[in-house]
Structures are given as C-alpha cells and as structure tokens.
mmCIF file of C-alpha atoms in Angstrom:
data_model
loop_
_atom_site.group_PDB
_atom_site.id
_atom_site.type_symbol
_atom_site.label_atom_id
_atom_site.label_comp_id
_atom_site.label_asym_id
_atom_site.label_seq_id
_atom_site.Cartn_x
_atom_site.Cartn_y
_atom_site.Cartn_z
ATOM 1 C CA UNK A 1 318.886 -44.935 25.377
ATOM 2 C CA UNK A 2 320.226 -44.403 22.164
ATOM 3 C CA UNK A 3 322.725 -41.173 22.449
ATOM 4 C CA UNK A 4 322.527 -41.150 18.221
ATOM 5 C CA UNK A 5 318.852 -39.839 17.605
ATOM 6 C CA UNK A 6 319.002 -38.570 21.597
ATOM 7 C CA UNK A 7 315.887 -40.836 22.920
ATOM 8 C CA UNK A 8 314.764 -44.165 24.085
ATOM 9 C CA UNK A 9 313.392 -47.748 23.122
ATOM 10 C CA UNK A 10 311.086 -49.995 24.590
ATOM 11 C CA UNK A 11 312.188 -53.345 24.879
ATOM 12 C CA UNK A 12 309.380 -55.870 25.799
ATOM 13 C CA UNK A 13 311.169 -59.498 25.729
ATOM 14 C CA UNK A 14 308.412 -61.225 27.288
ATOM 15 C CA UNK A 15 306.114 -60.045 24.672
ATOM 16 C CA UNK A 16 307.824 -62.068 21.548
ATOM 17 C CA UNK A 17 305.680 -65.327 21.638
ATOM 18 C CA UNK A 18 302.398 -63.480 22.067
ATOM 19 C CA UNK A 19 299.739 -65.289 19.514
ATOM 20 C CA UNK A 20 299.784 -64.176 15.877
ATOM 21 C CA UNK A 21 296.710 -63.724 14.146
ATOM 22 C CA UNK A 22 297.570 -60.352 12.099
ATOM 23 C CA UNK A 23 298.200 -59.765 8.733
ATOM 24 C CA UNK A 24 301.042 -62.324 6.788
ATOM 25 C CA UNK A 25 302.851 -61.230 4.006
ATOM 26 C CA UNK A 26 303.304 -63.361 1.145
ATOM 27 C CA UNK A 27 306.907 -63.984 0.705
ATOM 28 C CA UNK A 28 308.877 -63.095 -2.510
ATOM 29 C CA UNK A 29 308.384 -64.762 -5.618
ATOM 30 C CA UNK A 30 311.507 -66.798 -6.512
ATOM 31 C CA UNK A 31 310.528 -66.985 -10.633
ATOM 32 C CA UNK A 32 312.102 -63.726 -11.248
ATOM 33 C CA UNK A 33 312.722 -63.467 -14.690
ATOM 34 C CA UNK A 34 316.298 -62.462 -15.315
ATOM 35 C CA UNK A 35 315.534 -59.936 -18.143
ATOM 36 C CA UNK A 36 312.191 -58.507 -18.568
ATOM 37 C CA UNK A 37 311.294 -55.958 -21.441
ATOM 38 C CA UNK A 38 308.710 -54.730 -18.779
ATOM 39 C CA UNK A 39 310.769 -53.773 -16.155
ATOM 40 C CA UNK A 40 312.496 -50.406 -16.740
ATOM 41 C CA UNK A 41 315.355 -51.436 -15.075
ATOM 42 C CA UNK A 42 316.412 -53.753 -17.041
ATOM 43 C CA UNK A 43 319.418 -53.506 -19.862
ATOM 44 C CA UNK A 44 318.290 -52.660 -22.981
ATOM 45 C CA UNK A 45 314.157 -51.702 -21.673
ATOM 46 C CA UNK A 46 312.456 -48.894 -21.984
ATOM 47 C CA UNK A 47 311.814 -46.210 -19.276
ATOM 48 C CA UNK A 48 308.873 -44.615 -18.655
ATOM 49 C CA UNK A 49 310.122 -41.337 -20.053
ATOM 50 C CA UNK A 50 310.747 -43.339 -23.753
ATOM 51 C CA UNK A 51 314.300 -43.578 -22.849
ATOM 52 C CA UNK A 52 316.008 -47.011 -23.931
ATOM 53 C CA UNK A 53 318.692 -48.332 -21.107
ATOM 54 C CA UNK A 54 321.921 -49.117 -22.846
ATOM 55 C CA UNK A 55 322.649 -53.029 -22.392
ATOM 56 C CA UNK A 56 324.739 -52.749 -19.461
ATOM 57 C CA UNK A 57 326.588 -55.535 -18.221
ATOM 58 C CA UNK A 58 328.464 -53.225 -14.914
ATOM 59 C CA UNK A 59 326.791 -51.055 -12.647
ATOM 60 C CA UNK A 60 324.219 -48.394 -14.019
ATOM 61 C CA UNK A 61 323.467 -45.201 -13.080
ATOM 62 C CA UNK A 62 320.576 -42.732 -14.543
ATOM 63 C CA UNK A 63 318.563 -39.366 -13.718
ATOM 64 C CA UNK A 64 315.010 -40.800 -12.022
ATOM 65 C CA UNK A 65 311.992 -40.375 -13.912
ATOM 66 C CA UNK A 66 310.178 -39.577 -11.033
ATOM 67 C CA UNK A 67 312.440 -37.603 -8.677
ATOM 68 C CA UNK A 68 311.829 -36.601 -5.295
ATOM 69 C CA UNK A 69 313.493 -33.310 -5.798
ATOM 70 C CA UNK A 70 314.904 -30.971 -9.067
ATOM 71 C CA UNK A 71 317.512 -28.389 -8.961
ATOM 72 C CA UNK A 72 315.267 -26.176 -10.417
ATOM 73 C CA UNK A 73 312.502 -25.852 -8.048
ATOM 74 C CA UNK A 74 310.668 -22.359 -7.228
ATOM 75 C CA UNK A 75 310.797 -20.372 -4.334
ATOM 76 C CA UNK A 76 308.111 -21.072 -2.147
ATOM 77 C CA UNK A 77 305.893 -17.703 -1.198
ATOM 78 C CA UNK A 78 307.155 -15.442 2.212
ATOM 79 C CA UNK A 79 305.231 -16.797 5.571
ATOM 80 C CA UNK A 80 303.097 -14.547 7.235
ATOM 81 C CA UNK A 81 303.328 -16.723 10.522
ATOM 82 C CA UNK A 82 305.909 -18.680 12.130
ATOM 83 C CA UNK A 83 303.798 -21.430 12.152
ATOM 84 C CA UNK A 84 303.549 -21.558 8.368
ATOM 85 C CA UNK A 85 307.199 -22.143 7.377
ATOM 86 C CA UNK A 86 308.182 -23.504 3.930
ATOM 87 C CA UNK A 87 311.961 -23.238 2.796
ATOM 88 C CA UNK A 88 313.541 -24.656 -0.877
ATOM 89 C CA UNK A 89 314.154 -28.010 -1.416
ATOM 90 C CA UNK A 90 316.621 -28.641 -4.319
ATOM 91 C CA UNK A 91 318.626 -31.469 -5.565
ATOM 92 C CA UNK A 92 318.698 -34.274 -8.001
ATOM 93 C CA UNK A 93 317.735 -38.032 -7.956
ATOM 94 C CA UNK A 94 319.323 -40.668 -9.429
ATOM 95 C CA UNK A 95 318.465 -44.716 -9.412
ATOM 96 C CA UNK A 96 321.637 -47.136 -9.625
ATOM 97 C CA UNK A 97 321.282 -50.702 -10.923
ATOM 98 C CA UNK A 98 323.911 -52.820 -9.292
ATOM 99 C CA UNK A 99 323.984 -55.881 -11.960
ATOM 100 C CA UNK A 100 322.104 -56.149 -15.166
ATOM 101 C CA UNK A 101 319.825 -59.709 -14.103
ATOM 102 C CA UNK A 102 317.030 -59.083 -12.530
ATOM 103 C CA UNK A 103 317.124 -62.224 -10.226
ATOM 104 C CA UNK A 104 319.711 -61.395 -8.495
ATOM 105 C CA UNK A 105 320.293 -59.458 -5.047
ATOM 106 C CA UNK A 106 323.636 -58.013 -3.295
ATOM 107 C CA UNK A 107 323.816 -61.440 -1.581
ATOM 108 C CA UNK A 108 323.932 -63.338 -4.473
ATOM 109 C CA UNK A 109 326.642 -61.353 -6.532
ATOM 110 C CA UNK A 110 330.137 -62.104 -6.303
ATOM 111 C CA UNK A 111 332.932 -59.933 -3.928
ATOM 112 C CA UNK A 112 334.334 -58.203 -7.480
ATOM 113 C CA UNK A 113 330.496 -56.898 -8.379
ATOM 114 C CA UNK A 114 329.837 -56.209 -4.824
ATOM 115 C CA UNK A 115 333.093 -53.928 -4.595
ATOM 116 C CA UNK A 116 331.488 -52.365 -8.449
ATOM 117 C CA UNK A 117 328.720 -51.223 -6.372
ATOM 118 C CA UNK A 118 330.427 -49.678 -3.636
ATOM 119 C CA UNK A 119 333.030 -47.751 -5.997
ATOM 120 C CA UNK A 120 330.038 -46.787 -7.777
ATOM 121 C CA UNK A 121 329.134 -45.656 -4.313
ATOM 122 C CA UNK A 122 331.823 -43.666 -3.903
ATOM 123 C CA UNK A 123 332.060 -42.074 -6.740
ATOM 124 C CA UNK A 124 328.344 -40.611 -6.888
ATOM 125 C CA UNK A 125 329.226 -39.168 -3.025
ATOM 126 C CA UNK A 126 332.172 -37.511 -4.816
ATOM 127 C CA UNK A 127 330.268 -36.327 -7.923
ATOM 128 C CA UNK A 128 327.280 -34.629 -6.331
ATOM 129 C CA UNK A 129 329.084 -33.917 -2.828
ATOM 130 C CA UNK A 130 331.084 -31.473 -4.844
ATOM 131 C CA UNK A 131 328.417 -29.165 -4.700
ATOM 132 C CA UNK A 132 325.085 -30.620 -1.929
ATOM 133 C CA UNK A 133 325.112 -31.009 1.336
ATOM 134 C CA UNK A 134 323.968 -34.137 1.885
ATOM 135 C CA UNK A 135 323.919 -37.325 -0.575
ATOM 136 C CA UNK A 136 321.918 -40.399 0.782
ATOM 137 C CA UNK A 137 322.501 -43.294 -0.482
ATOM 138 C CA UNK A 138 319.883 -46.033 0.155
ATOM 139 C CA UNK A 139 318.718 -49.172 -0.891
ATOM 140 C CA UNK A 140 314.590 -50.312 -0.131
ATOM 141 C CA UNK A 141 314.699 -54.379 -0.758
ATOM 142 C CA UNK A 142 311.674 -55.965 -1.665
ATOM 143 C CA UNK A 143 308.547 -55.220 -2.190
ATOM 144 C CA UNK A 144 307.554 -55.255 1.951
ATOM 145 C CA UNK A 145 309.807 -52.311 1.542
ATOM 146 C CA UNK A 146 308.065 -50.390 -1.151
ATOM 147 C CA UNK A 147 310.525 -52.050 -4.012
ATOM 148 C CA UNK A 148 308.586 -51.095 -7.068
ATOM 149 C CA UNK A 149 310.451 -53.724 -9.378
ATOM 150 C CA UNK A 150 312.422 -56.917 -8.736
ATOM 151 C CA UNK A 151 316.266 -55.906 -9.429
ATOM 152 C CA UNK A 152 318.991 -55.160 -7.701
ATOM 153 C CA UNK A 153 319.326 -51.271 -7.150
ATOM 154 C CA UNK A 154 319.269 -48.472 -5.222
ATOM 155 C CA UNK A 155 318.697 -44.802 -4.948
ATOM 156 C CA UNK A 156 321.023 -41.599 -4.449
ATOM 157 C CA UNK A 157 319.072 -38.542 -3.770
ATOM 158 C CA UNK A 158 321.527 -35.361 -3.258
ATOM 159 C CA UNK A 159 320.003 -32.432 -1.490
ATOM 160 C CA UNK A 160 320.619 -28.933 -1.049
ATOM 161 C CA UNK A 161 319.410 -29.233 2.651
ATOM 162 C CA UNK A 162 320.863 -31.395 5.422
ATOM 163 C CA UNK A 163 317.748 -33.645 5.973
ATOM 164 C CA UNK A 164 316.148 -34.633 9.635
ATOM 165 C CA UNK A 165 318.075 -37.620 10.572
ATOM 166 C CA UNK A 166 321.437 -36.004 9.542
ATOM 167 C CA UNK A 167 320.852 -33.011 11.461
ATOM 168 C CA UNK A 168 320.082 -34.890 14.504
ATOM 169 C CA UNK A 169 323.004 -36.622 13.912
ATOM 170 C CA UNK A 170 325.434 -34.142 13.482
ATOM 171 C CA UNK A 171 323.982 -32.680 16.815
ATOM 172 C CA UNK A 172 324.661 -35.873 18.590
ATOM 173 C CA UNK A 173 328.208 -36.711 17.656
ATOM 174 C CA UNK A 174 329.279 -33.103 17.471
ATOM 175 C CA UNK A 175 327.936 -33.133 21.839
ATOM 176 C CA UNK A 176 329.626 -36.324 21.658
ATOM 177 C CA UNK A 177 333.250 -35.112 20.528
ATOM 178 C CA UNK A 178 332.987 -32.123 22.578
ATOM 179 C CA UNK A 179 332.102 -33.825 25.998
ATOM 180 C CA UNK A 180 334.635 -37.392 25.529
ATOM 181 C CA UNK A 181 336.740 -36.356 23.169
ATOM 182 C CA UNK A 182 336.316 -38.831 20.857
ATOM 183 C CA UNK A 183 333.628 -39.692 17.761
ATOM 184 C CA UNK A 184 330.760 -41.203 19.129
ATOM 185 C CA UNK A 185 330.585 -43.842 16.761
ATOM 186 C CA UNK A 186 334.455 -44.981 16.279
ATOM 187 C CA UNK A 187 333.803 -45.579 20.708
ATOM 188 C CA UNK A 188 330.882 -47.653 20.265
ATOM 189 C CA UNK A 189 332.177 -49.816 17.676
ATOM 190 C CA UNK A 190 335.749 -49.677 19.702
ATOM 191 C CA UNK A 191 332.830 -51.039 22.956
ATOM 192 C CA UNK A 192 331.117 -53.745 21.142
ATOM 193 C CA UNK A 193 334.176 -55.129 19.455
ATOM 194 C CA UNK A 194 335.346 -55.599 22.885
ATOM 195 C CA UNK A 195 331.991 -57.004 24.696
ATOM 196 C CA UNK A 196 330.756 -59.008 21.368
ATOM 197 C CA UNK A 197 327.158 -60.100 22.905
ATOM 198 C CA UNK A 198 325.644 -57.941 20.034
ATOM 199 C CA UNK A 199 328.632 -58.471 17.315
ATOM 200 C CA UNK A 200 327.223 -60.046 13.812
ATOM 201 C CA UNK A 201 330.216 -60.267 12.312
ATOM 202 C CA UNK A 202 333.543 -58.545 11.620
ATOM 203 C CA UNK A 203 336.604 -58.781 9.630
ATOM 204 C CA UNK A 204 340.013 -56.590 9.939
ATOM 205 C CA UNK A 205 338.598 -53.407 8.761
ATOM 206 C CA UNK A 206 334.494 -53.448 9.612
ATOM 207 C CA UNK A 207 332.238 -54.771 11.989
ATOM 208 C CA UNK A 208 328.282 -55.403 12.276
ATOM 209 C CA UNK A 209 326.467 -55.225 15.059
ATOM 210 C CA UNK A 210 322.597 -55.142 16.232
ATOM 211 C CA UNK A 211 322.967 -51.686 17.798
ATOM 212 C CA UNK A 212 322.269 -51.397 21.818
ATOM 213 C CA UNK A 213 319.264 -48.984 20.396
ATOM 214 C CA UNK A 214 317.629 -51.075 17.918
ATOM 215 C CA UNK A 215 314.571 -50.457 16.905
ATOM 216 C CA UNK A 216 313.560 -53.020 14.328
ATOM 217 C CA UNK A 217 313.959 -57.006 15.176
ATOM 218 C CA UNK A 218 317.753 -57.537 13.099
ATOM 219 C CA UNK A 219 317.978 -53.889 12.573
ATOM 220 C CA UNK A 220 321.822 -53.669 12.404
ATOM 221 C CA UNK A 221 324.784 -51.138 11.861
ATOM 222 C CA UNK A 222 327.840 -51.445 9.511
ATOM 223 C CA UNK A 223 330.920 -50.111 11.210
ATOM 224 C CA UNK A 224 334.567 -49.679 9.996
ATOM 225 C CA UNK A 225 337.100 -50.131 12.919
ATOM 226 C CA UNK A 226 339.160 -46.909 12.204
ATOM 227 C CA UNK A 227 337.933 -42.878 12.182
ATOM 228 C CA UNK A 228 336.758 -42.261 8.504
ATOM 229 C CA UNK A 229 334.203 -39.670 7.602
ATOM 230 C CA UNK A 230 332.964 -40.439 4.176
ATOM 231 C CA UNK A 231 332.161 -43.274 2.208
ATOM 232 C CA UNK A 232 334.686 -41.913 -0.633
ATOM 233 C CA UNK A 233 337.715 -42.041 1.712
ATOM 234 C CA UNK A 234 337.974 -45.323 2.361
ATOM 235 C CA UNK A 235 341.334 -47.012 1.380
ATOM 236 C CA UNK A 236 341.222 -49.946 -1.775
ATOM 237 C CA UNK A 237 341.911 -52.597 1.146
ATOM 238 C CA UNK A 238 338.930 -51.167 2.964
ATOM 239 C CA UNK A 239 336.541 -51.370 -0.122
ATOM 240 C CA UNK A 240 337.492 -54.799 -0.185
ATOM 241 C CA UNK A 241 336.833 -56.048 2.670
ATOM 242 C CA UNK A 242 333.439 -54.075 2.840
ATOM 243 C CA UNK A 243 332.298 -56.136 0.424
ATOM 244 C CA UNK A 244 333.130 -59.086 2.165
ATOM 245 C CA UNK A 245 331.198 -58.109 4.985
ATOM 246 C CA UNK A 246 328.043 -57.129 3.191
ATOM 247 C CA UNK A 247 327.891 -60.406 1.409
ATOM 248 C CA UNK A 248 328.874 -61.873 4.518
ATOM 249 C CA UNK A 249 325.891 -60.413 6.202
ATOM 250 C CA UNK A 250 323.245 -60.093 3.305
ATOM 251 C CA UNK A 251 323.606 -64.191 3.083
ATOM 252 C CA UNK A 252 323.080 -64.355 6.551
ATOM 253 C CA UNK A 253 319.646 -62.178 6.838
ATOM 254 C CA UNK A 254 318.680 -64.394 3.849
ATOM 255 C CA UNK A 255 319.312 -67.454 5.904
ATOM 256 C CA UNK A 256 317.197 -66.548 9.404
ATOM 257 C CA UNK A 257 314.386 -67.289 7.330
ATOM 258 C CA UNK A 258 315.465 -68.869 3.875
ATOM 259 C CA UNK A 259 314.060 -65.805 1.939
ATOM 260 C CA UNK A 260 315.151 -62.666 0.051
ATOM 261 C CA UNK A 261 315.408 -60.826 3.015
ATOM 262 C CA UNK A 262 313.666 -57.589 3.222
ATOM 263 C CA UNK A 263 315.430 -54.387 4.636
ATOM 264 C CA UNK A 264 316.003 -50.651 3.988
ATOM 265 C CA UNK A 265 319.311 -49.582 4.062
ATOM 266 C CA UNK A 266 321.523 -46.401 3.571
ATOM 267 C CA UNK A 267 325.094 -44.381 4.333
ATOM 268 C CA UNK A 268 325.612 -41.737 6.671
ATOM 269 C CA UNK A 269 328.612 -40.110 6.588
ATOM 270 C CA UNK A 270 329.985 -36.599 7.179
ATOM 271 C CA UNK A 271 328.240 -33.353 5.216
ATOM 272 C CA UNK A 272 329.437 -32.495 1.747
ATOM 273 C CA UNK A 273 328.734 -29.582 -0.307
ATOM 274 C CA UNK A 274 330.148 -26.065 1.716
ATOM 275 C CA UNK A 275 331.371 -29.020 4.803
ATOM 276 C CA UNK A 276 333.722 -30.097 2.927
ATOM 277 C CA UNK A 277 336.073 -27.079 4.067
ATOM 278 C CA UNK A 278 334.390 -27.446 7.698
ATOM 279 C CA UNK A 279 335.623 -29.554 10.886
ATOM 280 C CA UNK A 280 333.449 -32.653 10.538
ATOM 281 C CA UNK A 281 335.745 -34.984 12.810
ATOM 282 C CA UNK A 282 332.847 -35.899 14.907
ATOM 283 C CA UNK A 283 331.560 -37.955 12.374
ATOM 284 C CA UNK A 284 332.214 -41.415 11.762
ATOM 285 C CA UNK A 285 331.059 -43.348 8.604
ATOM 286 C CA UNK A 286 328.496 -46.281 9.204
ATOM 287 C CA UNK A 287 325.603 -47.983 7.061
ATOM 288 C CA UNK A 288 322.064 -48.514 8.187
ATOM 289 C CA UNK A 289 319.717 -51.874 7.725
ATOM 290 C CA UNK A 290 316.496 -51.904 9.117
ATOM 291 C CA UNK A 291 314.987 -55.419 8.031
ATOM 292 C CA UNK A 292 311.223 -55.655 9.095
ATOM 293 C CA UNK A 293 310.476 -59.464 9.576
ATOM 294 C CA UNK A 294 309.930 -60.228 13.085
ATOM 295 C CA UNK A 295 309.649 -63.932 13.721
ATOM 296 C CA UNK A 296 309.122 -65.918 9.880
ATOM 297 C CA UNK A 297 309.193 -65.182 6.501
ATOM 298 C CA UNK A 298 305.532 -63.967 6.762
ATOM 299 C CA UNK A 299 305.305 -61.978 10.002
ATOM 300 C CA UNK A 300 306.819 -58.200 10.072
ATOM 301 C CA UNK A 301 306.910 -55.028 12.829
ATOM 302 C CA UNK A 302 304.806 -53.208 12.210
ATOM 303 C CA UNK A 303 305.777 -49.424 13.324
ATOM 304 C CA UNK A 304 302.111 -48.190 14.301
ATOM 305 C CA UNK A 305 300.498 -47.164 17.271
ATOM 306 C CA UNK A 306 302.741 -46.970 20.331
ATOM 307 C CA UNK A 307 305.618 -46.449 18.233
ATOM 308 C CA UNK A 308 303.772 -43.879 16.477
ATOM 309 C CA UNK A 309 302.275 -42.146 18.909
ATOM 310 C CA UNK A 310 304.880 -42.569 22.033
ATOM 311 C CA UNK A 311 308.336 -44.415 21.369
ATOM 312 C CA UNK A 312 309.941 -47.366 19.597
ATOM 313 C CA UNK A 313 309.317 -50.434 20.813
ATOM 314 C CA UNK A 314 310.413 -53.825 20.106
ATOM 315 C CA UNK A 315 309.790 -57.498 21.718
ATOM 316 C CA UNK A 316 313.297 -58.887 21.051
ATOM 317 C CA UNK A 317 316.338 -58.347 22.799
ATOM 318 C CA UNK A 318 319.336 -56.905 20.735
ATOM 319 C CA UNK A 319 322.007 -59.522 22.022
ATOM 320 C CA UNK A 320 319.104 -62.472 21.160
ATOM 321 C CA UNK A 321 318.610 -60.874 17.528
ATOM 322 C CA UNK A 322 322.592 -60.886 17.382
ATOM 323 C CA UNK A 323 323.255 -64.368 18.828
ATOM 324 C CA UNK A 324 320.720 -65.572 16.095
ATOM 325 C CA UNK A 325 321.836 -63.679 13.069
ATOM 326 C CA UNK A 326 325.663 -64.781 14.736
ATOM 327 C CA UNK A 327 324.888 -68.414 14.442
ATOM 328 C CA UNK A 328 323.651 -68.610 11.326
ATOM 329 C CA UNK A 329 325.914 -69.848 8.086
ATOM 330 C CA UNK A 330 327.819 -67.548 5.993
ATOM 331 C CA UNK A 331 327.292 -70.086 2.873
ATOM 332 C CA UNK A 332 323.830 -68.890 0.781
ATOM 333 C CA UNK A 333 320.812 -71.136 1.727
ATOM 334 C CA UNK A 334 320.423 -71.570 -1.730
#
C-alpha cells in the first residue's frame, strides 16, 4: 500500500529472472563533446529563438523556448456539460543548466557546484512561489528519459494550478496529520531510519531510501530527518549536506551498472503562491527519482499494459533494490 498516492503495488519477486528477449536500449554515448555550438544549451550557443547564451561558467537559468505553459493564456470557452470541463492553465517555464560542460552530470560535479544547483533551487521556488501555486522542479536524465540534449540541466515549470500528483498529495498527508498527528512523511523517514532494510544512504541531516511503495526497480526518495516544508527553508548546514547525499547517491546509481544512469527526478514540497499564508504543516519536503533500468545497462520497465491498465507492478523487492544500491561504492566508477 502506499498511503502517499492512496493505492497499491504489485510486487512479483519470482518474476525477475524471467527470459529477456524485448527491446535493449543502447546505452549512452560517453564522447560527449564538452562544448558544442549545436547544442542550445551550451555557453555562448545559440537558441532556437536566435538568442545567444551568455558564456556562463555558474549555474544558468532562462525563459524556455518551448514552454509548456504562458501566463498569458486565454480563457477557454463555458462547458455546456459536465463532462466537457476545461479550466486555465497559466504559468511560466524555465530550463536551468547546472554547469557550463556538456559532459558532465550531477554525479560528476564537485559538492561546491552541486550546492550552486540547489541554491539555484531555492531561489527559483522563492522567485516564482511568490506568486504560483505550485513550482516543480524536475530533472529528466538521459535520453531513455526523453533528454533532448546531453547537458546537465533541468526544468522549473511554475503553475497557476496545483497539478495531479500534488493534489493527491496534499490529500494524503493532510488525512495523515489529522488522524496521527504527525506529517506523514517526517514518520516514515523517522520508520526506516530505524528498520534500515530499505535505507540507501544517510548522513546527519537526509536520508535515501527505496520507498516501501516503489514502483520503478531503484525508484528512491530523498528525505531530510527534521519537519521542513519547502525546499527554500532549509538551513546552510542542510544545503550542504544535501549535496553530499545527492552525489553520494547519483555515483552510486551510476555504479549498479557502470553507466550514466537514467532517472526522472523532482521536489515536492508544500504549496506556494496564496499557501504561503495557509497551514501547510502536513507537508514534509522530499525529492523523487524514478530510474527505469531494470536488470543491465540495456534492459528498462517498461510501464505498459498491466500497469497501465490495472496497477503498478514491479518484479523486484524494495529491500533487494536497497541492499544492492547499499552495497555499492560511493567512489565514481570512472
């Protein structure tokens, strides 16, 4: 059961050394150029819009060319059914390069440009929280993951809406407060500190773990050990040692299977916009990375028919996933 999105997993164990004859992905090339004038990420290239990126040598942060959603956009036409409901969707996009080489990834930079990018973090959650709701901030790594070019970066897309996932959250820890008395989230990680069968690793401040839920094979969640809400309250020591434990487990997923490890990530934190003034103690800051490999560098879940169409499901235990991803070195394969 997994009391965050209120439903359930199938775990199949026995199912893990069926026969593979599917589809293999080809893994990622390692002859990254470091600069490219090609790709638009890149200091000193040019966008697709015609605009030329300064030659940054930090973090970087622009407007996306292609955003998902505008501040501007028009009110959609009255329903005439309830069937046929259509509401505004506003907000603003932005993409955030975390270094200026392109062969790099978050694994590879040092702890003072790691902690760049999560001030950086902070202070976009601050910027556009001001006024929207929500502000995700997520990272897709690789191409497996729909990465449309090879450097290190994410995307921050503030909306004027609380999207599905946070909605069902904020239902779930909210019934969680109200019936224990206590953020949903801050007990777990206060649980699995204490039983450590699914602990990745931890330090003073955070802890990973391959939630009790997990869908995906090393699916895992980022923790910190005390109640914070938002990514932009966290304390200088805190920031610190979050970077620690991001490079500490970014260098491990790029160990299981000595590649640039694929994932999706993102924050969730409490509501921003009009919640800033609101009670929001139910929620509890945490980071999500849903890695698709399975068993190699070539094999991924795939989400598709039963998960699709019925539940999640997923062929390898949590606490096996953990114990693996535990065991591995914290020193870069390469």
């Amino acid at each position: 059961y997994n009391p965050r999105r209120d439903d359930w997993v199938l775990v199949s164990a026995h199912r893990v050394k069926r026969p593979w004859q599917g589809q293999l992905e080809k893994p990622p090339p390692d002859d990254v150029p470091r600069w490219d004038p090609k790709n638009p990420l890149c200091p000193g290239a040019t966008r697709a819009n015609g605009e030329v990126n300064p030659k940054y040598e930090g973090t970087f942060v622009f407007p996306n060319d292609f955003p998902a959603l505008q501040p501007d956009a028009p009110e959609p036409d009255g329903s005439d059914h309830p069937l046929f409901q259509a509401a505004p969707a506003r907000g603003v996009c932005k993409v955030m390069c975390f270094h200026p080489w392109s062969d790099l990834t978050l694994p590879l930079m040092s702890l003072p440009e790691i902690r760049a990018v999560i001030d950086a973090w902070a202070e976009l959650m601050t910027e556009l929280g001001a006024s929207y709701p929500w502000v995700q901030i997520f990272e897709n790594k690789g191409a497996m993951m729909g990465c449309s070019n090879p450097h290190p970066h994410c995307q921050v897309w503030a909306s004027s809406f609380l999207p599905n996932e946070a909605r069902l959250e904020d239902r779930t820890q909210r019934q969680h407060l109200s019936q224990h008395g206590v953020p949903m989230l801050l007990e777990y990680a206060e649980q699995e500190a204490r039983r450590k069968e699914r602990l990745v690793v931890e330090n003073a401040d955070w802890l990973v773990v391959v939630p009790y839920w997990a869908t995906w094979p090393y699916q895992t969640l980022l923790l910190p050990r005390r109640h914070v809400c938002r990514l932009q309250d966290l304390s200088d020591s805190e920031k610190d040692s979050l970077a620690s434990i991001m490079q500490s487990l970014l260098i491990k997923y790029d160990n299981l299977f000595e590649v640039s490890f694929p994932y999706s990530m993102g924050w969730h934190g409490a509501p921003t916009g009009p919640y800033l003034e609101e009670d929001c103690r139910h929620w509890q800051l945490h980071a999500h990375y849903y890695p698709p490999l399975l068993r190699s560098a070539t094999v991924r879940k795939f989400m598709v028919g039963y998960e699709m169409l019925a539940q999640a499901q997923r062929d390898l235990t949590p606490e096996q996933a953990a114990e693996r991803l535990r065991s591995l070195p914290e020193v870069h394969y390469k």
